[in-house]
Coordinates of C-alpha atoms and ligand atoms in Angstrom, one line a residue:
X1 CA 14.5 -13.1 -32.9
X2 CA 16.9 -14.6 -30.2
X3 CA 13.3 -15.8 -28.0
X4 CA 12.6 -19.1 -28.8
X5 CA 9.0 -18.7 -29.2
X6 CA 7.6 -20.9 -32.0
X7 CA 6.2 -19.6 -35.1
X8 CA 2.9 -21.9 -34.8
X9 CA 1.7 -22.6 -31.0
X10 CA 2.3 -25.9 -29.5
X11 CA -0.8 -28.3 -28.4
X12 CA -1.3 -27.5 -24.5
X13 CA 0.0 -30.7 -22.9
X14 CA 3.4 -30.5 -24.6
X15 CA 4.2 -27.2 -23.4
X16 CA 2.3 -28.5 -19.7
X17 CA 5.0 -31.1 -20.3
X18 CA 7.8 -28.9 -20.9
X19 CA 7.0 -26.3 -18.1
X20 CA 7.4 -29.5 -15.1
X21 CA 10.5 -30.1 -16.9
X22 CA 11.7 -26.6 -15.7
X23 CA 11.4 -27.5 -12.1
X24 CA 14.1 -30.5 -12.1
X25 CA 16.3 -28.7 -10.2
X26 CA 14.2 -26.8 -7.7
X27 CA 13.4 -26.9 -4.0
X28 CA 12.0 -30.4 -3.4
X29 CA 9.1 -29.1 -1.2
X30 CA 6.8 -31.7 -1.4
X31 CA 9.3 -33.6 0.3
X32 CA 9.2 -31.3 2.7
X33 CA 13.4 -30.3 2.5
X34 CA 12.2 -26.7 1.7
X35 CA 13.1 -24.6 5.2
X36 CA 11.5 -21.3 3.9
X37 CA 9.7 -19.8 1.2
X38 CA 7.2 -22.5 0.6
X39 CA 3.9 -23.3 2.8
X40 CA 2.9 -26.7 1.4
X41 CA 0.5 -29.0 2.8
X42 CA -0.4 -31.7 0.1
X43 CA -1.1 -32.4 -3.6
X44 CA -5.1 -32.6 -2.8
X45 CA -5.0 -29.7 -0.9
X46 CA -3.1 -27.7 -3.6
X47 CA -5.3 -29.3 -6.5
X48 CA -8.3 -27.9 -4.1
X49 CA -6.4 -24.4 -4.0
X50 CA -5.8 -24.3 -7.8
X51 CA -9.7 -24.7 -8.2
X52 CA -10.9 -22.2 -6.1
X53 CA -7.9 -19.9 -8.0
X54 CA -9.2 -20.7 -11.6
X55 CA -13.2 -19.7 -10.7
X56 CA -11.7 -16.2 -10.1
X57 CA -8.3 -16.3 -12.1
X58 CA -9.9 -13.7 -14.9
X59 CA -11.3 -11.2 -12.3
X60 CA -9.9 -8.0 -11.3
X61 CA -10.4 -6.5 -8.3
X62 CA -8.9 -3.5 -9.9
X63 CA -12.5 -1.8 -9.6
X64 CA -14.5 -2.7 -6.6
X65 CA -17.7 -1.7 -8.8
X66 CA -17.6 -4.0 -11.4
X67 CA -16.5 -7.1 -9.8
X68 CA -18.8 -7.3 -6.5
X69 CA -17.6 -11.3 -5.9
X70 CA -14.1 -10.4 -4.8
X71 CA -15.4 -7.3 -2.8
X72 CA -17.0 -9.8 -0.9
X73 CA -14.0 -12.2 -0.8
X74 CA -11.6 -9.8 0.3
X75 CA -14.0 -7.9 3.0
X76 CA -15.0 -11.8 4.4
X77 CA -10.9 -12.9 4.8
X78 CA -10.6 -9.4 6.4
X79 CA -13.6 -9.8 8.7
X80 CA -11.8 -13.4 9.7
X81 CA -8.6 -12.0 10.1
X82 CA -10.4 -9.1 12.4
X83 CA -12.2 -11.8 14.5
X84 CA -8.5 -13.3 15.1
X85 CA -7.1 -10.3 16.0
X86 CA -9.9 -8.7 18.6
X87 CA -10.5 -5.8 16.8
X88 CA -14.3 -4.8 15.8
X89 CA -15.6 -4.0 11.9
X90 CA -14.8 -0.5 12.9
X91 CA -11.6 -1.4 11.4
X92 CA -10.2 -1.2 7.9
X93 CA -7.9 -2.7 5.3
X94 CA -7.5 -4.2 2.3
X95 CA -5.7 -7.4 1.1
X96 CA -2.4 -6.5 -1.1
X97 CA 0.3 -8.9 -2.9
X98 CA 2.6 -9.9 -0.4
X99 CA 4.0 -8.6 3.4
X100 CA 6.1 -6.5 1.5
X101 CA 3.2 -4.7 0.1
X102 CA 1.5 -4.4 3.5
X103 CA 4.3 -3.2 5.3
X104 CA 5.5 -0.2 2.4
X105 CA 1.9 0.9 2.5
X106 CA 1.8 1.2 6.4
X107 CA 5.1 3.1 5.6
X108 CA 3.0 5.3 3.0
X109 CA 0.3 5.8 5.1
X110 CA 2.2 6.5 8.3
X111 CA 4.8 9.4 6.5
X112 CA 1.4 10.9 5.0
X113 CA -0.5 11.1 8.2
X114 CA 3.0 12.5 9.5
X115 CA 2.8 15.2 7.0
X116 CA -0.9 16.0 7.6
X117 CA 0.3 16.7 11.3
X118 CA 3.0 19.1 9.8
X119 CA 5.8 16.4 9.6
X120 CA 8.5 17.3 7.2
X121 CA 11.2 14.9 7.8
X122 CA 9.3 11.7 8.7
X123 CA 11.3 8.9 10.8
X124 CA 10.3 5.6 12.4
X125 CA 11.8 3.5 14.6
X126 CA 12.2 0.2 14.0
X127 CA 14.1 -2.7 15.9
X128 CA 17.0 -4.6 14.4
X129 CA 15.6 -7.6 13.3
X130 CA 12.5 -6.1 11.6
X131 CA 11.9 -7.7 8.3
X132 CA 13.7 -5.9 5.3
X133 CA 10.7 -4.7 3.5
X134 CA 10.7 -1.7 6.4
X135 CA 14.2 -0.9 4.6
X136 CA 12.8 -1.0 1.6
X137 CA 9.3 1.0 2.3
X138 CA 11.4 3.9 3.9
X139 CA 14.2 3.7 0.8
X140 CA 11.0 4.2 -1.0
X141 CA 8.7 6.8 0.5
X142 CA 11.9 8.4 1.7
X143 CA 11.6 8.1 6.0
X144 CA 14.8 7.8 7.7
X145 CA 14.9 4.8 9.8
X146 CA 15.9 5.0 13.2
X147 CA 17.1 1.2 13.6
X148 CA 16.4 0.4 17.9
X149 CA 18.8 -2.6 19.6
X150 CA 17.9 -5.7 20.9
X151 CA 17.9 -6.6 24.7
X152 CA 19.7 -10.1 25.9
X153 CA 16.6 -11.5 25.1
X154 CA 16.8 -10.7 21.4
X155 CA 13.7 -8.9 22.2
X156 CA 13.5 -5.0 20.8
X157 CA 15.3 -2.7 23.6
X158 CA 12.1 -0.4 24.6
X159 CA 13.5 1.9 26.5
X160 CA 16.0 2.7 23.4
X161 CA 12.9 3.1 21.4
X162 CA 11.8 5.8 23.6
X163 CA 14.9 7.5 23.9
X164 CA 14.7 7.9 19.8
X165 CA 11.2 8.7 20.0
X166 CA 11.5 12.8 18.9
X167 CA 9.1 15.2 16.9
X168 CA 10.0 13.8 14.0
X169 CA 8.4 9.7 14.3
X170 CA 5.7 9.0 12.4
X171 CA 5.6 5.4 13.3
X172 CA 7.4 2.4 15.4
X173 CA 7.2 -1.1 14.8
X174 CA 7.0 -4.2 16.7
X175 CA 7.2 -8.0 14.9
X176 CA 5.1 -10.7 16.0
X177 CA 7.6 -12.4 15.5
X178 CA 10.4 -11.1 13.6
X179 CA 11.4 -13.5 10.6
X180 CA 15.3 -13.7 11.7
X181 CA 15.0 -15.9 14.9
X182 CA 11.4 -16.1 15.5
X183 CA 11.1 -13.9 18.5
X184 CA 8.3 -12.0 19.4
X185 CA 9.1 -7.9 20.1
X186 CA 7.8 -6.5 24.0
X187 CA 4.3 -5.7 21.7
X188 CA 2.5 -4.8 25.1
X189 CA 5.3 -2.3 26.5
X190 CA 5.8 -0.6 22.9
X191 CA 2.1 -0.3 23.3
X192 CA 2.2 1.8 26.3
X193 CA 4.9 3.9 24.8
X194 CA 2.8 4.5 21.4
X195 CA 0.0 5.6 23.8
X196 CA 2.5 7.6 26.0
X197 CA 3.9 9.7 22.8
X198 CA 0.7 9.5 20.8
X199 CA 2.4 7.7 18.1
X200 CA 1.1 5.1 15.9
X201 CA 2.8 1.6 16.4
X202 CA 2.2 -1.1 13.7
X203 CA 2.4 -5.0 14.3
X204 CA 4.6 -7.1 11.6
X205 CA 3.0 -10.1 12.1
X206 CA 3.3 -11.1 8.5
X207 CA 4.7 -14.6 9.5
X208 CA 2.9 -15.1 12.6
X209 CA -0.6 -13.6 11.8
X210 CA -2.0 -17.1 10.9
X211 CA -0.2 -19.0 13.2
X212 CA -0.5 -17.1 16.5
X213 CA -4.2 -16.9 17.1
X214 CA -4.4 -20.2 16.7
X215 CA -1.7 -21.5 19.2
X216 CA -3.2 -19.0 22.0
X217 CA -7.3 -21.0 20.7
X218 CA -4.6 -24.1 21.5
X219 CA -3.8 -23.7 24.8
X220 CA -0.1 -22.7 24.4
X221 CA 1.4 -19.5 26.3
X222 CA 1.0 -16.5 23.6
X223 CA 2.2 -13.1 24.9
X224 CA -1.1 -10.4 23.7
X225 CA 0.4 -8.8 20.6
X226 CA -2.6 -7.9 18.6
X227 CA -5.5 -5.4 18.8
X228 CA -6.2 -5.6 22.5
X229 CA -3.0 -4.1 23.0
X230 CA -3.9 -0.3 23.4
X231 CA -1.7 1.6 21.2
X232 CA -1.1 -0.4 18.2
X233 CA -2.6 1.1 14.8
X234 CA -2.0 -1.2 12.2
X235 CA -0.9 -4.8 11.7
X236 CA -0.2 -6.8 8.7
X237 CA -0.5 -10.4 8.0
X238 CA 0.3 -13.3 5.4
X239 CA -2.5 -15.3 4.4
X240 CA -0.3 -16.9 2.2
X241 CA 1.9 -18.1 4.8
X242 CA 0.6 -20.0 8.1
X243 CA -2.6 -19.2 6.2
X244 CA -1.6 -21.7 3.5
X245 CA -3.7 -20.1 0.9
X246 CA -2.1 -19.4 -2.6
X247 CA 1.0 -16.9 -3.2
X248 CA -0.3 -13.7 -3.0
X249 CA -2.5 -12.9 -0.6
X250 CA -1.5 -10.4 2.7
X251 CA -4.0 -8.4 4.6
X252 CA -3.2 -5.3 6.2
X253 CA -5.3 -4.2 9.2
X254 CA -5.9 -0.4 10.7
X255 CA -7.7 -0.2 13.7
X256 CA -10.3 2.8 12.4
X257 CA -10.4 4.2 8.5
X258 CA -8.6 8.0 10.0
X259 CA -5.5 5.9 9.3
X260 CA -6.4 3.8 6.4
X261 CA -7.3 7.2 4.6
X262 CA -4.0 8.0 4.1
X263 CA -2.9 4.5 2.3
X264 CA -5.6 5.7 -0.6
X265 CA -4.6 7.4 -3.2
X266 CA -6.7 8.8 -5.6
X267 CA -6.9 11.2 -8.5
X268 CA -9.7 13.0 -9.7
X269 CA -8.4 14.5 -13.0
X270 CA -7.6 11.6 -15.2
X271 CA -8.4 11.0 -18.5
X272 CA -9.0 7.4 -18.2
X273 CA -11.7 8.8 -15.2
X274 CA -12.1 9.4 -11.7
X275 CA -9.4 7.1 -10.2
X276 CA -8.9 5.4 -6.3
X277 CA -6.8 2.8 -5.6
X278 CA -6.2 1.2 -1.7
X279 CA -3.2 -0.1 -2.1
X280 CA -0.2 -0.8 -4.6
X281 CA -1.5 -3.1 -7.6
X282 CA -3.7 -1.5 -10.4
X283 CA -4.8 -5.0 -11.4
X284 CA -5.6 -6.9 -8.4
X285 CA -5.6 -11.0 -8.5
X286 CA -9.3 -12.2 -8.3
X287 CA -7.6 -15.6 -7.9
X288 CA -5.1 -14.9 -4.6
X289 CA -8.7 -13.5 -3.1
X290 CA -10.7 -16.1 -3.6
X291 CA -7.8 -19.2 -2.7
X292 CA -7.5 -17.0 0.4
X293 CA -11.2 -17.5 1.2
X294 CA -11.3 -20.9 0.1
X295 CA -8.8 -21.6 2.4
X296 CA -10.2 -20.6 5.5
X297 CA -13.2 -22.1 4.7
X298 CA -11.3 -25.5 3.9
X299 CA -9.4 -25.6 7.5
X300 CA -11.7 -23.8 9.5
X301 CA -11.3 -22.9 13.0
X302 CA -10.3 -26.3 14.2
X303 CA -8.2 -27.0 11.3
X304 CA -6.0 -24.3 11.9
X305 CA -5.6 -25.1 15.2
X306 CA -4.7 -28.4 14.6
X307 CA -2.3 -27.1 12.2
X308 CA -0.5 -24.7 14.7
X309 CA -0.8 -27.6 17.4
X310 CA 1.1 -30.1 15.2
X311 CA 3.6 -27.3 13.8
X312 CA 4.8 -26.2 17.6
X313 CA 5.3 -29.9 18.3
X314 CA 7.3 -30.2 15.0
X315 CA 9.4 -26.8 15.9
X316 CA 10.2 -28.0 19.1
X317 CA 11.4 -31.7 18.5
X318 CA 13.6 -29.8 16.1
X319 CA 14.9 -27.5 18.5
X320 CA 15.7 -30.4 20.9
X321 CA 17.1 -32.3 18.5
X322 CA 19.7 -29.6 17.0
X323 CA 20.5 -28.6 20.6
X324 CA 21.6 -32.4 21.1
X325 CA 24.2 -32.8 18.6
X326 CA 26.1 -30.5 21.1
X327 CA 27.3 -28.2 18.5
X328 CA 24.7 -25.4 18.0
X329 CA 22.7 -23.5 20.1
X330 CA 19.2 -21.8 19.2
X331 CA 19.5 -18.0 19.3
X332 CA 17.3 -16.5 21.8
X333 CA 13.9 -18.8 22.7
X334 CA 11.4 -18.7 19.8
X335 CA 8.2 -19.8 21.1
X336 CA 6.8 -19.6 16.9
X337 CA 7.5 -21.8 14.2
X338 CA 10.7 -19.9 12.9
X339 CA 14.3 -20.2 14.5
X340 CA 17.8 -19.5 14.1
X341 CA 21.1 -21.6 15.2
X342 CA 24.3 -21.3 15.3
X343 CA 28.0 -22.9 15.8
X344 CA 28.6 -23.4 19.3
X345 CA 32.4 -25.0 18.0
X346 CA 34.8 -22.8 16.2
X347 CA 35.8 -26.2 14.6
X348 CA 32.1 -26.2 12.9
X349 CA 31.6 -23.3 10.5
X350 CA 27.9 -22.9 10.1
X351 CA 27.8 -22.3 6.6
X352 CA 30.1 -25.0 5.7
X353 CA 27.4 -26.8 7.1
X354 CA 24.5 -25.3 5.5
X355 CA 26.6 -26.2 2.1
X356 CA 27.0 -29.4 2.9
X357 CA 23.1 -29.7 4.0
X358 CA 22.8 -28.1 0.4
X359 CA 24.3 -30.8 -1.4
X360 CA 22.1 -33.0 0.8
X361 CA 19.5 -31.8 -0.9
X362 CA 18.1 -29.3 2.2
X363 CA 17.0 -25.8 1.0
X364 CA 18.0 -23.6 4.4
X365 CA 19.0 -20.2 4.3
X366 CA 22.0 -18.6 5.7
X367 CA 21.6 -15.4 8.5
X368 CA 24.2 -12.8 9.3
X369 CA 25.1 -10.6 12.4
X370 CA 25.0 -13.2 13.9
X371 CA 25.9 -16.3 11.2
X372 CA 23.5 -18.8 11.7
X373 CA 21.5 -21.6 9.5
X374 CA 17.0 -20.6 9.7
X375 CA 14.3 -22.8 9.7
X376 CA 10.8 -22.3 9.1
X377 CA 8.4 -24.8 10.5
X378 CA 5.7 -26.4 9.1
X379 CA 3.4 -29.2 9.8
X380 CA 4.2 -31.3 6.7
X381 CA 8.2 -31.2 8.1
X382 CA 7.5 -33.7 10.7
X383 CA 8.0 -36.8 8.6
X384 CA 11.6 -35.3 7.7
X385 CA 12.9 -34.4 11.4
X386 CA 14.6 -38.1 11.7
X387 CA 16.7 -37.4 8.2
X388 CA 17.4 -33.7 8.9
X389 CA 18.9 -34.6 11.9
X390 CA 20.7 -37.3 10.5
X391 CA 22.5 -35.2 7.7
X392 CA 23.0 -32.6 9.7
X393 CA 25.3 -34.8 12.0
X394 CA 27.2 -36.5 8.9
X395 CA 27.6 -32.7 7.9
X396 CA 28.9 -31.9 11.5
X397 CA 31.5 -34.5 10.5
X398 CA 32.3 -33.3 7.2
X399 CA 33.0 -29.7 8.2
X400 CA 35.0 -30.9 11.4
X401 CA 37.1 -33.3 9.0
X402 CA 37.0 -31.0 6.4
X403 CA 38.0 -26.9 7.4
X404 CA 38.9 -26.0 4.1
X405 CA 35.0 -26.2 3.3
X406 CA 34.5 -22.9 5.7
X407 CA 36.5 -21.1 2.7
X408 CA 35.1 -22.3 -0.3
X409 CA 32.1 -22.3 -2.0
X410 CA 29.0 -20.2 -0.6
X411 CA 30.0 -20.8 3.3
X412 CA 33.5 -18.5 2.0
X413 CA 31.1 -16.0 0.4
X414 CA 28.4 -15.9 2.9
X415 CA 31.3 -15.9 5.6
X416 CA 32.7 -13.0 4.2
X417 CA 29.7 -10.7 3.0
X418 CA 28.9 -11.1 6.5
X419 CA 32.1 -10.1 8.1
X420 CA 33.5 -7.3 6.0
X421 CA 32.9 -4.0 7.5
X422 CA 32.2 -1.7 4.7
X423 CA 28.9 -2.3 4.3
X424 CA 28.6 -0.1 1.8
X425 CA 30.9 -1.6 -0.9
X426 CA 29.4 -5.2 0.4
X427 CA 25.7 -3.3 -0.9
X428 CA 27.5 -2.0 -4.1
X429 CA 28.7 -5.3 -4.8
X430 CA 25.5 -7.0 -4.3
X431 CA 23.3 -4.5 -6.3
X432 CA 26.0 -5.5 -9.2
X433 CA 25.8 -9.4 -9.2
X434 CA 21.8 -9.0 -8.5
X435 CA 21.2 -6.3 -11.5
X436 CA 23.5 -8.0 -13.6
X437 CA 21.6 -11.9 -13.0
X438 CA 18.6 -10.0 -14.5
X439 CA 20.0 -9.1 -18.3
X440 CA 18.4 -11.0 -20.4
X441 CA 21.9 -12.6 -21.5
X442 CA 22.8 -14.0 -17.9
X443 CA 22.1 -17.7 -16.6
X444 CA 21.9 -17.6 -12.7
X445 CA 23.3 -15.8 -10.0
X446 CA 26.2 -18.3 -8.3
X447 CA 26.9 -16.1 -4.6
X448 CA 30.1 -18.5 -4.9
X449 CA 31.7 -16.7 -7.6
X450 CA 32.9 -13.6 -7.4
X451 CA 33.5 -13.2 -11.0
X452 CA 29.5 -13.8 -11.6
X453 CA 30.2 -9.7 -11.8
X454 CA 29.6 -9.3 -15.4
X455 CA 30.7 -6.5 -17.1
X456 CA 28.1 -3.3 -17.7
X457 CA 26.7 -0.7 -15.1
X458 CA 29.2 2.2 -15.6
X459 CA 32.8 0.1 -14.7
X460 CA 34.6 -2.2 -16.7
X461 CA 34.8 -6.0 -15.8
X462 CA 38.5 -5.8 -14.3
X463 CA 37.2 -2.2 -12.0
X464 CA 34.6 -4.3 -11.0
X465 CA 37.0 -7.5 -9.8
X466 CA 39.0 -5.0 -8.5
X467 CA 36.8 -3.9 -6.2
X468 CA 36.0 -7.1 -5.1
X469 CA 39.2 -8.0 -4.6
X470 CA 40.0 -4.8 -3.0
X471 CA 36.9 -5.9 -0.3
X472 CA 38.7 -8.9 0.2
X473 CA 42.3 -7.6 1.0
X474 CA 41.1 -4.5 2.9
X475 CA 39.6 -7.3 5.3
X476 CA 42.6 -9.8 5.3
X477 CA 44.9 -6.8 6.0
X478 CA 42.7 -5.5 9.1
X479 CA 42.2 -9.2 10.3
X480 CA 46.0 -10.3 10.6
Ligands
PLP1 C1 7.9 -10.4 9.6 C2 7.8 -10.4 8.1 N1 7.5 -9.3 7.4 C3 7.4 -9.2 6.1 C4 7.7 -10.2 5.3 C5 7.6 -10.1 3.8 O1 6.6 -11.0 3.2 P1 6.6 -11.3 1.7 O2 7.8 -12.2 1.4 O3 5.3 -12.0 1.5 O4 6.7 -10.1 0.9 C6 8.1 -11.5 5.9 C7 8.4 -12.6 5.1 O5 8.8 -13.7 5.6 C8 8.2 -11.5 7.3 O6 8.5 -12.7 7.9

């Protein structure tokens, strides 16, 4: 055995021990340094969470039969989540795993009411900065993506979605906002157009969903983006983000059940008995369902909207406060908690920056086309606005004293999987490190190395640098 799995089972609070050992080195969230990937509020709050979890962590929503609690969970967050965005109990959906969940099944469900109409070579047309799980749902239920521009105000281009609007779409997609810069897609003109061509537009709102209802209940300036906009079909929301329930709980939302038949899948002639299933999971989490009640309970109307208040204040201090040091600028003009900025000063290489933020302890990630640092906003990240600012101008300083930092490390990487134009060797090249960080021999997956590339996958170790460095010079060459 190479595991190291003990013959006799260790007492509970040893391995309780051992297992917060593991997380040394990760994000340090409940500091609030975390930019992304965590929505964290408090220890009580969490403690609270993890309750709620436990009374349901056995269940399995699997078969709505058997366990009728988490019917009722899941149908209540839905009926909330319908309240919030103006649409009746005519509508229909189901809670899934994650955004990416939600939006692959509107993907499913769009190419399969496509192909009831006839449709054999489904497309939709999605805009530029729409979240990369579209990529992945068409990759997967095999639709080609028509990919639309953005207009100067990073907003999607509508009149080039209706130019590539043909017999052929099955679907077109708005984000409210996108997860990129923050910016809310034209939801109200891409409306008319879905009405115009009698095709079905869904709303990616799985960052804003939680957050946006509840600035509009607020008082601040929300362009309509949700049901009341004639036209859209389907949207899809994270309770699990703005929502600040536990991981794993999204909702996705059609506006009548003739398009949430074709998400269902079902088979009649199995063994094991007659089968349905609404969305991806066999098993489904009892827990995620019932954290995602207990959380709306917990917050409440007014809660939320205290939340949202306090993170728009936060988000806009922070905006202000980059824009001062002179050197960055915001990319377009996020009115939601997410946003983008960039170098403003060829002397300050963005990611040279974000390293040096790294070693600051910040967790930020990097964006490409164009290269910018992200933030995602939350409440809890007002106590840290004074001392992200203030490492963020030492790192200013660093970079300006230090270029060589622009070509080492992750900025050098980041800088260049973002510039070279073969894409497709980039993708190759990425698909390598990634599969190879998951064999059960390999320790972590270090962006800054290039030899990370471990050998396997069909080419040898020195093929595989090769190509790498064959990337690299390719670029150089065509640069100078
Ligand atoms: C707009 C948008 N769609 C989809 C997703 C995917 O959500 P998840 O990471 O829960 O799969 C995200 C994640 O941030 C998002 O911002």
């Amino acid at each position: 055995m190479n595991s190291n799995v003990p013959q006799k089972g260790r007492p509970f609070e040893e391995i309780l021990k051992e297992l917060d050992s593991f997380g040394k080195d990760d994000p340090k969230y409940k500091e609030a340094k975390t930019w992304s990937l965590v929505y964290y509020l408090n220890e009580e709050y969490t403690q609270f969470l993890n309750d709620a979890y436990s009374k349901y962590f056995s269940a399995n929503g699997l078969n709505p039969t058997a366990f009728k609690s988490l019917k009722r969970l899941e149908k209540e967050v839905l009926r909330f989540t319908a309240d919030l965005f103006h649409v009746d109990y005519e509508a229909c959906g189901v809670m899934t795993s994650c955004g990416t969940e939600s939006c692959m099944l509107a993907v499913k469900t769009y190419r399969d009411l496509g192909r009831s109409k006839g449709i054999k070579k489904p497309e939709m047309i999605i805009p530029e900065t729409a979240h990369v799980a579209w990529d992945k749902g068409a990759e997967y239920f095999g639709v080609k993506i028509r990919r639309a521009p953005l207009d100067e105000n990073w907003q999607v281009d509508v009149k080039a979605v209706e130019k590539m609007i043909n017999k052929n779409t099955v679907m077109i997609l708005g984000s409210a906002p996108e997860y990129p810069h923050g910016i809310i897609d034209p939801i109200e003109k891409l409306g008319k157009l879905a009405v115009a061509h009698k095709v079905p537009l869904h709303v990616d709102s799985c960052v804003g969903g939680y957050i946006l209802p509840f600035m509009e209940m607020a008082g601040i300036d929300v362009p309509v983006w949700d049901f009341r906009v004639d036209g859209v079909t389907s949207i899809s929301a994270d309770i699990h983000k703005y929502g600040f329930a536990a991981k794993g709980a999204s909702c996705i939302l059609y506006r009548n059940i003739d398009y949430f038949k074709h998400q269902v899948f079902a088979n009649q002639d199995w063994p094991g008995g007659v089968f349905a299933s609404p969305a991806f999971l066999g098993t489904r989490p009892g827990g995620a369902y019932a954290a995602a009640w207990a959380a709306i309970q917990a917050n409440g109307i007014e809660g939320y909207v205290a939340l949202a208040k306090k993170t728009i204040e936060v988000s806009n201090l922070l905006k202000e406060e980059i824009c001062k040091l002179g050197c960055f600028e915001i990319i377009g003009k996020p009115i939601v908690s997410l946003l983008a900025f960039r170098s403003t000063d060829k002397d300050v290489n963005i990611f040279a920056v974000g390293d040096v933020m790294e070693e600051k302890g910040w967790h930020i990630d990097r964006l490409q086309m164009p290269d910018a640092l992200h933030a995602m906003v939350t409440a809890p990240h007002e106590k840290v606005i004074e001392a992200f600012i203030a490492d963020l101008k030492d790192a200013v300083q660093t970079v300006r004293e230090h270029p060589e930092l622009a070509e080492e490390g992750q900025a050098a990487t980041y800088g260049m999987i973002s510039h070279i134009p073969l894409r497709g060797m980039v993708r190759k090249q990425v698909i390598d490190i990634f599969a190879n960080s998951y064999k059960l021999n390999a320790t972590e997956i270090d962006l800054s190395d290039s030899s990370a590339v471990a050998p396997g996958g069909g080419e040898s170790e020195g093929e595989k640098k090769s190509l790498m460095d064959k990337i690299i010079n390719w670029y150089v060459k065509k640069k100078s």
